[in-house]
Coordinates of C-alpha atoms in Angstrom, one line a residue:
X1485 CA 4.4 -19.1 -5.4
X1486 CA 2.1 -19.2 -2.3
X1487 CA 5.1 -20.4 -0.3
X1488 CA 7.1 -17.3 -1.7
X1489 CA 4.3 -14.9 -0.6
X1490 CA 3.8 -16.4 2.9
X1491 CA 7.7 -16.1 3.5
X1492 CA 7.5 -12.6 2.4
X1493 CA 4.8 -11.4 4.9
X1494 CA 6.0 -13.0 8.1
X1495 CA 6.1 -10.3 10.6
X1496 CA 8.4 -12.1 13.1
X1497 CA 11.7 -11.3 11.8
X1498 CA 13.7 -9.8 8.9
X1499 CA 13.7 -12.2 5.9
X1500 CA 16.3 -12.5 3.4
X1501 CA 15.3 -13.8 -0.2
X1502 CA 18.2 -14.4 -2.4
X1503 CA 16.8 -14.6 -6.4
X1504 CA 18.5 -17.7 -7.9
X1505 CA 19.1 -18.6 -11.4
X1506 CA 16.1 -19.8 -13.3
X1507 CA 17.0 -23.3 -14.5
X1508 CA 15.0 -22.9 -17.9
X1509 CA 12.8 -20.5 -20.0
X1510 CA 12.7 -16.6 -19.4
X1511 CA 9.7 -16.3 -16.8
X1512 CA 7.8 -13.8 -18.7
X1513 CA 10.7 -11.7 -20.2
X1514 CA 10.1 -11.5 -23.9
X1515 CA 13.4 -10.5 -24.9
X1516 CA 15.8 -12.8 -23.2
X1517 CA 19.0 -12.2 -25.3
X1518 CA 19.1 -8.3 -25.0
X1519 CA 21.3 -6.5 -23.0
X1520 CA 19.2 -5.5 -19.8
X1521 CA 21.1 -1.9 -19.4
X1522 CA 20.3 -1.0 -23.0
X1523 CA 17.0 0.3 -21.8
X1524 CA 19.1 2.7 -20.0
X1525 CA 21.8 3.7 -22.4
X1526 CA 21.8 5.6 -25.6
X1527 CA 23.8 3.3 -27.4
X1528 CA 22.8 -0.3 -27.2
X1529 CA 24.6 -3.5 -28.1
X1530 CA 24.0 -6.5 -29.7
X1531 CA 26.9 -8.4 -28.2
X1532 CA 26.3 -10.8 -25.1
X1533 CA 26.7 -8.8 -22.2
X1534 CA 29.4 -9.9 -19.5
X1535 CA 27.7 -11.5 -16.3
X1536 CA 28.5 -9.8 -13.0
X1537 CA 29.3 -11.6 -9.8
X1538 CA 27.5 -9.3 -7.5
X1539 CA 24.3 -8.9 -5.1
X1540 CA 22.0 -5.9 -4.8
X1541 CA 20.1 -5.6 -1.6
X1542 CA 16.6 -4.6 -1.5
X1543 CA 14.9 -3.3 1.6
X1544 CA 11.2 -3.3 1.9
X1545 CA 8.2 -3.4 4.3
X1546 CA 6.2 -7.0 4.4
X1547 CA 3.5 -7.2 1.6
X1548 CA 5.3 -4.8 -0.6
X1549 CA 7.0 -7.2 -2.8
X1550 CA 4.9 -9.3 -4.9
X1551 CA 5.9 -13.0 -6.2
X1552 CA 5.7 -11.9 -9.7
X1553 CA 8.7 -9.5 -9.0
X1554 CA 10.9 -12.3 -7.6
X1555 CA 10.4 -14.2 -10.5
X1556 CA 11.5 -11.4 -12.8
X1557 CA 14.5 -11.1 -10.3
X1558 CA 15.5 -14.5 -11.2
X1559 CA 15.4 -13.5 -14.9
X1560 CA 17.5 -10.7 -14.4
X1561 CA 20.3 -12.9 -12.4
X1562 CA 20.3 -15.5 -15.2
X1563 CA 20.7 -12.5 -18.0
X1564 CA 23.3 -10.6 -15.8
X1565 CA 24.8 -12.6 -13.0
X1566 CA 23.3 -10.2 -10.4
X1567 CA 21.5 -11.6 -7.5
X1568 CA 18.7 -9.4 -6.0
X1569 CA 18.9 -10.0 -2.0
X1570 CA 15.3 -8.9 -0.5
X1571 CA 15.3 -8.2 2.9
X1572 CA 11.8 -7.9 4.1
X1573 CA 11.2 -6.1 7.3
X1574 CA 8.3 -6.0 9.5
X1575 CA 5.9 -2.9 8.9
X1576 CA 6.3 -1.8 12.5
X1577 CA 10.0 -1.8 12.2
X1578 CA 10.8 -0.2 8.5
X1579 CA 10.5 3.3 9.1
X1580 CA 13.0 3.6 12.0
X1581 CA 15.4 0.7 10.4
X1582 CA 15.6 2.9 7.2
X1583 CA 16.1 5.9 8.8
X1584 CA 18.8 4.5 11.0
X1585 CA 20.6 3.0 7.9
X1586 CA 20.3 6.2 6.0
X1587 CA 21.6 8.2 9.0
X1588 CA 24.6 5.8 9.3
X1589 CA 25.4 6.4 5.7
X1590 CA 24.8 2.5 5.0
X1591 CA 21.4 2.1 3.2
X1592 CA 20.4 -0.7 0.9
X1593 CA 21.0 -0.8 -2.9
X1594 CA 17.2 -0.4 -3.5
X1595 CA 14.8 1.1 -1.0
X1596 CA 11.2 0.0 -1.3
X1597 CA 8.8 2.6 0.5
X1598 CA 5.8 4.7 0.1
X1599 CA 6.0 7.6 -2.5
X1600 CA 4.3 10.6 -1.8
X1601 CA 4.9 14.5 -2.9
X1602 CA 3.9 15.7 0.8
X1603 CA 6.2 13.0 2.2
X1604 CA 9.2 12.2 0.3
X1605 CA 11.2 15.0 1.5
X1606 CA 10.8 14.2 5.2
X1607 CA 11.0 10.4 4.9
X1608 CA 14.0 9.8 2.4
X1609 CA 15.6 13.5 1.8
X1610 CA 16.0 12.6 -1.8
X1611 CA 18.6 14.9 -2.7
X1612 CA 20.9 13.8 0.2
X1613 CA 20.2 9.9 -0.1
X1614 CA 18.7 8.9 -3.6
X1615 CA 20.1 8.5 -6.8
X1616 CA 18.2 11.1 -9.5
X1617 CA 16.6 8.8 -11.9
X1618 CA 15.0 11.5 -14.5
X1619 CA 17.3 10.6 -17.2
X1620 CA 16.2 6.8 -17.1
X1621 CA 14.1 5.7 -20.3
X1622 CA 10.9 4.6 -18.3
X1623 CA 10.4 7.9 -16.9
X1624 CA 8.8 8.8 -20.1
X1625 CA 6.0 6.6 -19.9
X1626 CA 5.4 7.2 -16.3
X1627 CA 1.6 8.4 -16.2
X1628 CA 0.7 11.8 -14.7
X1629 CA -0.1 12.7 -11.7
X1630 CA 1.7 9.4 -10.5
X1631 CA 5.1 11.0 -11.1
X1632 CA 4.4 13.3 -8.1
X1633 CA 4.7 10.6 -5.6
X1634 CA 8.3 10.0 -6.6
X1635 CA 9.5 13.4 -7.5
X1636 CA 11.1 16.2 -5.7
X1637 CA 12.0 19.8 -7.0
X1638 CA 11.6 18.3 -10.8
X1639 CA 13.4 15.3 -10.5
X1640 CA 12.3 12.0 -10.6
X1641 CA 13.5 9.4 -7.7
X1642 CA 11.5 6.5 -7.4
X1643 CA 9.8 3.8 -10.0
X1644 CA 6.4 3.3 -8.7
X1645 CA 5.5 -0.4 -9.9
X1646 CA 2.3 -0.5 -8.2
X1647 CA -1.5 -0.3 -9.0
X1648 CA -2.1 3.4 -8.2
X1649 CA -5.5 3.6 -9.6
X1650 CA -8.9 2.6 -8.2
X1651 CA -8.1 -1.0 -7.7
X1652 CA -5.7 0.3 -5.1
X1653 CA -8.6 1.5 -2.9
X1654 CA -9.2 0.2 0.4
X1655 CA -12.9 -0.9 0.4
X1656 CA -15.3 -2.8 2.1
X1657 CA -15.3 -6.4 0.6
X1658 CA -18.4 -8.7 1.5
X1659 CA -18.9 -12.1 0.9
X1660 CA -22.0 -12.4 -1.6
X1661 CA -23.2 -16.0 -0.6
X1662 CA -23.2 -15.3 3.1
X1663 CA -25.0 -11.8 2.5
X1664 CA -27.6 -13.8 0.3
X1665 CA -28.1 -16.6 2.9
X1666 CA -28.8 -14.3 5.8
X1667 CA -31.0 -12.0 3.3
X1668 CA -28.6 -8.9 3.5
X1669 CA -27.8 -6.0 1.3
X1670 CA -24.2 -4.3 1.4
X1671 CA -24.4 -1.0 3.7
X1672 CA -24.5 2.5 2.1
X1673 CA -24.4 4.2 5.9
X1674 CA -22.9 3.6 9.0
X1675 CA -26.0 2.2 10.6
X1676 CA -26.7 0.1 8.0
X1677 CA -23.2 -1.4 8.9
X1678 CA -24.3 -1.8 12.2
X1679 CA -27.4 -3.5 11.5
X1680 CA -25.7 -5.8 9.0
X1681 CA -23.1 -6.7 11.6
X1682 CA -25.6 -7.2 14.4
X1683 CA -27.2 -10.0 12.3
X1684 CA -24.3 -12.0 11.0
X1685 CA -22.9 -12.0 14.9
X1686 CA -26.4 -13.1 16.1
X1687 CA -25.9 -16.1 13.4
X1688 CA -22.6 -16.8 14.9
X1689 CA -20.7 -15.3 11.9
X1690 CA -18.0 -12.7 12.7
X1691 CA -18.9 -9.8 10.8
X1692 CA -15.3 -8.4 10.0
X1693 CA -12.0 -9.8 9.9
X1694 CA -9.3 -7.0 11.1
X1695 CA -5.8 -7.8 11.1
X1696 CA -4.6 -5.7 14.0
X1697 CA -1.3 -7.4 14.7
X1698 CA 0.6 -6.1 11.8
X1699 CA 0.0 -2.5 13.2
X1700 CA -0.6 -1.3 9.6
X1701 CA -4.1 -2.4 8.7
X1702 CA -6.9 -1.3 11.3
X1703 CA -6.4 2.4 10.9
X1704 CA -7.3 2.2 6.9
X1705 CA -11.1 2.8 8.0
X1706 CA -10.1 6.0 9.6
X1707 CA -7.4 7.5 7.1
X1708 CA -8.9 6.3 3.7
X1709 CA -12.3 8.2 5.0
X1710 CA -10.0 11.6 4.4
X1711 CA -12.3 12.3 1.2
X1712 CA -15.5 12.1 3.0
X1713 CA -14.2 14.4 5.6
X1714 CA -12.9 16.9 3.2
X1715 CA -16.4 16.8 1.6
X1716 CA -18.2 17.8 4.8
X1717 CA -15.7 20.1 5.4
X1718 CA -14.7 22.0 2.3
X1719 CA -11.3 23.2 2.2
X1720 CA -10.0 21.1 5.4
X1721 CA -6.9 19.8 3.4
X1722 CA -5.8 23.1 2.7
X1723 CA -6.3 24.5 6.0
X1724 CA -4.5 21.9 7.7
X1725 CA -1.7 22.2 5.5
X1726 CA -1.7 25.8 5.9
X1727 CA -1.8 25.3 10.0
X1728 CA -5.0 27.1 10.3
X1729 CA -6.7 24.2 11.9
X1730 CA -6.5 21.0 13.6
X1731 CA -7.7 17.5 13.5
X1732 CA -9.0 17.5 17.2
X1733 CA -11.0 20.5 16.5
X1734 CA -13.0 18.7 13.5
X1735 CA -16.4 17.2 15.1
X1736 CA -16.4 14.9 11.9
X1737 CA -13.1 13.4 12.6
X1738 CA -14.0 12.7 15.9
X1739 CA -17.3 11.1 14.9
X1740 CA -15.0 9.0 12.6
X1741 CA -13.0 7.6 15.2
X1742 CA -15.8 7.0 17.2
X1743 CA -17.6 5.0 14.6
X1744 CA -14.4 2.8 13.9
X1745 CA -14.1 2.1 17.5
X1746 CA -17.8 1.2 17.7
X1747 CA -17.5 -1.7 15.8
X1748 CA -14.7 -3.0 18.2
X1749 CA -17.0 -2.2 21.3
X1750 CA -19.7 -4.1 19.8
X1751 CA -17.4 -7.1 19.0
X1752 CA -17.9 -7.0 15.4
X1753 CA -14.3 -7.4 14.6
X1754 CA -14.5 -10.6 16.8
X1755 CA -12.3 -11.6 19.8
X1756 CA -9.1 -12.4 18.0
X1757 CA -8.5 -9.2 16.0
X1758 CA -5.7 -7.9 18.2
X1759 CA -3.7 -11.1 17.3
X1760 CA -5.0 -11.5 13.4
X1761 CA -2.4 -11.0 11.2
X1762 CA -3.3 -9.7 7.3
X1763 CA -1.2 -12.8 6.0
X1764 CA -4.2 -14.7 7.6
X1765 CA -6.8 -12.6 5.6
X1766 CA -7.3 -14.7 2.8
X1767 CA -7.8 -18.2 4.5
X1768 CA -10.3 -16.7 7.1
X1769 CA -12.6 -15.0 4.4
X1770 CA -12.2 -18.5 2.6
X1771 CA -13.4 -20.2 6.0
X1772 CA -17.2 -18.7 5.6
X1773 CA -16.5 -17.9 9.4
X1774 CA -16.0 -14.1 8.4
X1775 CA -18.5 -12.0 6.2
X1776 CA -16.6 -8.8 5.5
X1777 CA -13.0 -7.2 5.3
X1778 CA -11.4 -3.9 4.5
X1779 CA -9.4 -4.8 1.4
X1780 CA -9.2 -3.8 -2.3
X1781 CA -11.8 -4.7 -4.9
X1782 CA -9.4 -7.7 -6.5
X1783 CA -9.8 -9.4 -3.1
X1784 CA -11.7 -12.2 -4.4
X1785 CA -8.9 -13.1 -7.5
X1786 CA -6.3 -12.9 -4.4
X1787 CA -8.3 -15.2 -2.5
X1788 CA -8.5 -17.7 -5.5
X1789 CA -4.7 -17.5 -6.1
X1790 CA -3.8 -18.0 -2.3
X1791 CA -6.5 -20.6 -1.3
X1792 CA -6.9 -22.2 -4.6
X1793 CA -9.1 -25.1 -3.2
X1794 CA -11.6 -22.5 -1.8
X1795 CA -15.3 -23.8 -1.9
X1796 CA -16.0 -19.8 -3.0
X1797 CA -15.2 -18.6 -6.3
X1798 CA -13.8 -15.2 -7.5
X1799 CA -17.2 -13.8 -8.2
X1800 CA -18.6 -14.6 -4.6
X1801 CA -17.0 -11.5 -3.6
X1802 CA -18.1 -7.9 -3.8
X1803 CA -17.1 -4.6 -2.5
X1804 CA -18.7 -1.1 -1.8
X1805 CA -17.2 1.9 -0.3
X1806 CA -16.5 2.0 3.2
X1807 CA -19.6 3.8 4.7
X1808 CA -18.2 5.6 7.8
X1809 CA -20.0 8.8 8.0
X1810 CA -22.4 7.7 5.5
X1811 CA -19.7 8.0 2.7
X1812 CA -20.4 7.3 -1.0
X1813 CA -16.8 8.6 -2.4
X1814 CA -14.4 6.4 -3.6
X1815 CA -11.1 6.6 -1.5
X1816 CA -8.0 7.1 -4.0
X1817 CA -4.5 7.2 -3.3
X1818 CA -2.1 8.2 -6.0
X1819 CA 1.1 7.2 -4.3
X1820 CA 2.4 3.8 -3.2
X1821 CA 5.1 1.5 -2.8
X1822 CA 8.1 2.6 -5.0
X1823 CA 11.3 1.8 -5.7
X1824 CA 14.4 4.3 -4.9
X1825 CA 18.1 3.7 -5.6
X1826 CA 20.5 4.5 -2.6
X1827 CA 22.7 7.3 -4.2
X1828 CA 25.7 6.5 -1.8
X1829 CA 25.4 2.3 -2.3
X1830 CA 28.4 0.5 -4.1
X1831 CA 26.2 -0.7 -6.9
X1832 CA 24.3 2.2 -8.2
X1833 CA 24.6 1.5 -11.6
X1834 CA 23.8 -2.0 -11.4
X1835 CA 20.5 -1.0 -9.0
X1836 CA 19.4 1.4 -12.0
X1837 CA 20.0 -1.5 -14.5
X1838 CA 17.5 -3.6 -12.4
X1839 CA 15.0 -1.2 -12.1
X1840 CA 15.2 -0.5 -15.9
X1841 CA 14.8 -4.4 -16.5
X1842 CA 11.6 -4.4 -14.4
X1843 CA 10.5 -1.3 -16.0
X1844 CA 10.6 -2.9 -19.7
X1845 CA 7.1 -3.1 -21.2
X1846 CA 7.1 -6.6 -21.5
X1847 CA 8.4 -7.2 -18.0
X1848 CA 5.9 -4.7 -16.7
X1849 CA 3.4 -6.5 -18.4
X1850 CA 4.1 -9.9 -17.0
X1851 CA 4.3 -8.0 -13.6
X1852 CA 0.6 -7.1 -13.9
X1853 CA -0.5 -10.2 -15.6
X1854 CA 0.9 -12.4 -12.9
X1855 CA -0.2 -10.0 -9.7
X1856 CA -4.1 -10.7 -8.9
X1857 CA -3.8 -7.5 -6.3
X1858 CA -3.4 -5.6 -9.6
X1859 CA -5.5 -4.2 -12.2
X1860 CA -3.4 -1.7 -14.2
X1861 CA 0.1 0.0 -13.6
X1862 CA 0.7 3.6 -14.0
X1863 CA 2.6 3.7 -17.2
X1864 CA 2.0 3.8 -20.8
X1865 CA 1.9 0.7 -23.1
X1866 CA 0.8 -1.8 -20.5
X1867 CA -2.7 -3.1 -21.0
X1868 CA -4.9 -3.2 -17.8
X1869 CA -7.0 -5.9 -16.9
X1870 CA -10.7 -5.4 -16.6
X1871 CA -11.8 -5.0 -12.6
X1872 CA -15.5 -5.7 -12.7
X1873 CA -15.8 -5.2 -8.7
X1874 CA -14.5 -2.0 -9.3
X1875 CA -16.9 -1.0 -12.0
X1876 CA -19.9 -2.3 -9.3
X1877 CA -18.3 -0.1 -6.9
X1878 CA -18.2 3.0 -8.8
X1879 CA -21.9 2.4 -10.2
X1880 CA -23.2 1.9 -6.6
X1881 CA -21.6 5.1 -5.0
X1882 CA -22.0 8.7 -6.2
X1883 CA -19.2 8.5 -8.8
X1884 CA -17.0 11.1 -6.9
X1885 CA -13.3 10.4 -6.0
X1886 CA -11.4 12.2 -3.4
X1887 CA -7.5 11.6 -2.2
X1888 CA -7.2 9.8 1.1
X1889 CA -6.1 11.8 4.2
X1890 CA -2.3 10.7 4.2
X1891 CA -2.1 11.8 0.3
X1892 CA -3.8 15.1 0.8
X1893 CA -2.5 16.4 4.2
X1894 CA 1.2 17.0 5.0
X1895 CA 2.8 15.2 7.9
X1896 CA 0.2 12.2 8.1
X1897 CA 1.8 9.3 6.3
X1898 CA 5.1 9.3 8.4
X1899 CA 3.3 8.5 11.5
X1900 CA 1.2 6.1 9.9
X1901 CA 2.2 3.1 12.4
X1902 CA 2.0 5.6 15.6
X1903 CA -1.7 6.5 14.3
X1904 CA -2.3 2.5 14.4
X1905 CA -0.6 2.4 17.7
X1906 CA -3.0 5.1 19.2
X1907 CA -6.0 3.4 17.5
X1908 CA -5.0 0.2 19.2
X1909 CA -5.2 2.2 22.6
X1910 CA -8.6 3.7 21.6
X1911 CA -9.6 0.0 21.1
X1912 CA -8.6 -1.3 24.5
X1913 CA -10.0 1.7 26.3
X1914 CA -6.6 3.0 27.1
X1915 CA -6.8 6.4 25.2
X1916 CA -9.8 8.5 24.4
X1917 CA -10.7 9.3 20.4
X1918 CA -10.3 12.9 20.9
X1919 CA -7.0 12.1 22.3
X1920 CA -5.9 10.3 19.3
X1921 CA -6.5 13.3 17.2
X1922 CA -4.5 15.3 19.4
X1923 CA -1.6 13.0 19.2
X1924 CA -1.9 13.4 15.6
X1925 CA -1.6 17.1 15.5
X1926 CA 1.2 17.0 17.9
X1927 CA 3.1 14.7 15.7
X1928 CA 2.2 16.8 12.7
X1929 CA 3.7 20.0 14.2
X1930 CA 6.9 18.2 15.5
X1931 CA 7.7 16.9 11.9
X1932 CA 6.7 20.5 10.5
X1933 CA 8.8 22.4 12.9
X1934 CA 11.6 19.7 11.8
X1935 CA 11.3 20.7 8.3
X1936 CA 11.1 24.1 9.2
X1937 CA 7.7 24.4 7.5
X1938 CA 6.8 28.1 6.9
X1939 CA 3.1 27.7 7.8
X1940 CA 4.3 26.6 11.4
X1941 CA 6.7 29.6 11.6
X1942 CA 3.7 32.1 12.1

């Protein structure tokens, strides 16, 4: 499993992983002799289904296909004969590549990408490119409001097989043993974060592991702090969506960028953060050379699963909300990587069949139980796992939750990678923090104009 994960997260090329027939067993499928198409038809049959000799292409960005799904794909092939070809694309190339494929009419059978009620139209144009999945059996068990991220004009287009609860929140993970040895307490304010980092650095420990090379991780502290900026500027999201204000005009947004950049200026990300990759995070934190990382509350579980010989245990890692702008509100994102069927593909029926298979309650439970990153799935009938770290985070914060910037403000999420490039330029001194915000505003205007958004036609 660890080898598969490492392969799937390589960012140097497009990887292809063909799921092969399982030699024995059902890999967690509790109904191995049933027809996988039965869940999406009104007349299920008890006859042994005829196997098909074809391959479904699934295109996804790195880190969006879990090992447990690959195992389920093997079981699916064993039952149906349908192979699943996972094509994993580096994060900084995915948006342009999938856009080019859709424009040329040659999209993959299944697209795995970020859902979002504010972005689905602009990124995938569902009515033109995606198969309507509203009639699929699993739709009725999809919890609200998580259906909004995969819906457009009242129709459901995607399967969000992802933890969209508090477990998916990006928080400040810290090594409890290191903190105890250094006599430190987890920071609740930005000044406390600086003080903790200063003492760690003086002790020869790099305060924070940051993965700058992948292009998608280092902007998390900026965009995930949207709830705090909204808290300080009541109604900011609505004003931005109505084109009544700009990010560049907001003093708190500017301060936020400056605070994030301040960690780099002081050397608290270490000397190698520009070349660090997210795939290295578990090994880096297991080495004891780093004390903190921006990740999820289940980080300890993931680390032990990835580095089983680590000297640390799951309980050695705690977490608090990111303390930028003295934040104490939990940032949540009700949207996440979801699976969409390309309506112009050659195997639409089989693609829907595979999604229906993944969405079978027993298979979703297996997927959840075998994925250390997740604690719950947004479907009824799937038993969640206890997440004690998340409980500690909520108990130690103000108890409030708020939607992240990319989920609450239009035309932010599609420029995620561009924001990452601009932030890298800020880190290197080539761009001023104020100019980063101006660039975001400019790209928002360009996207809104292309979408003929009436708020930009005033």
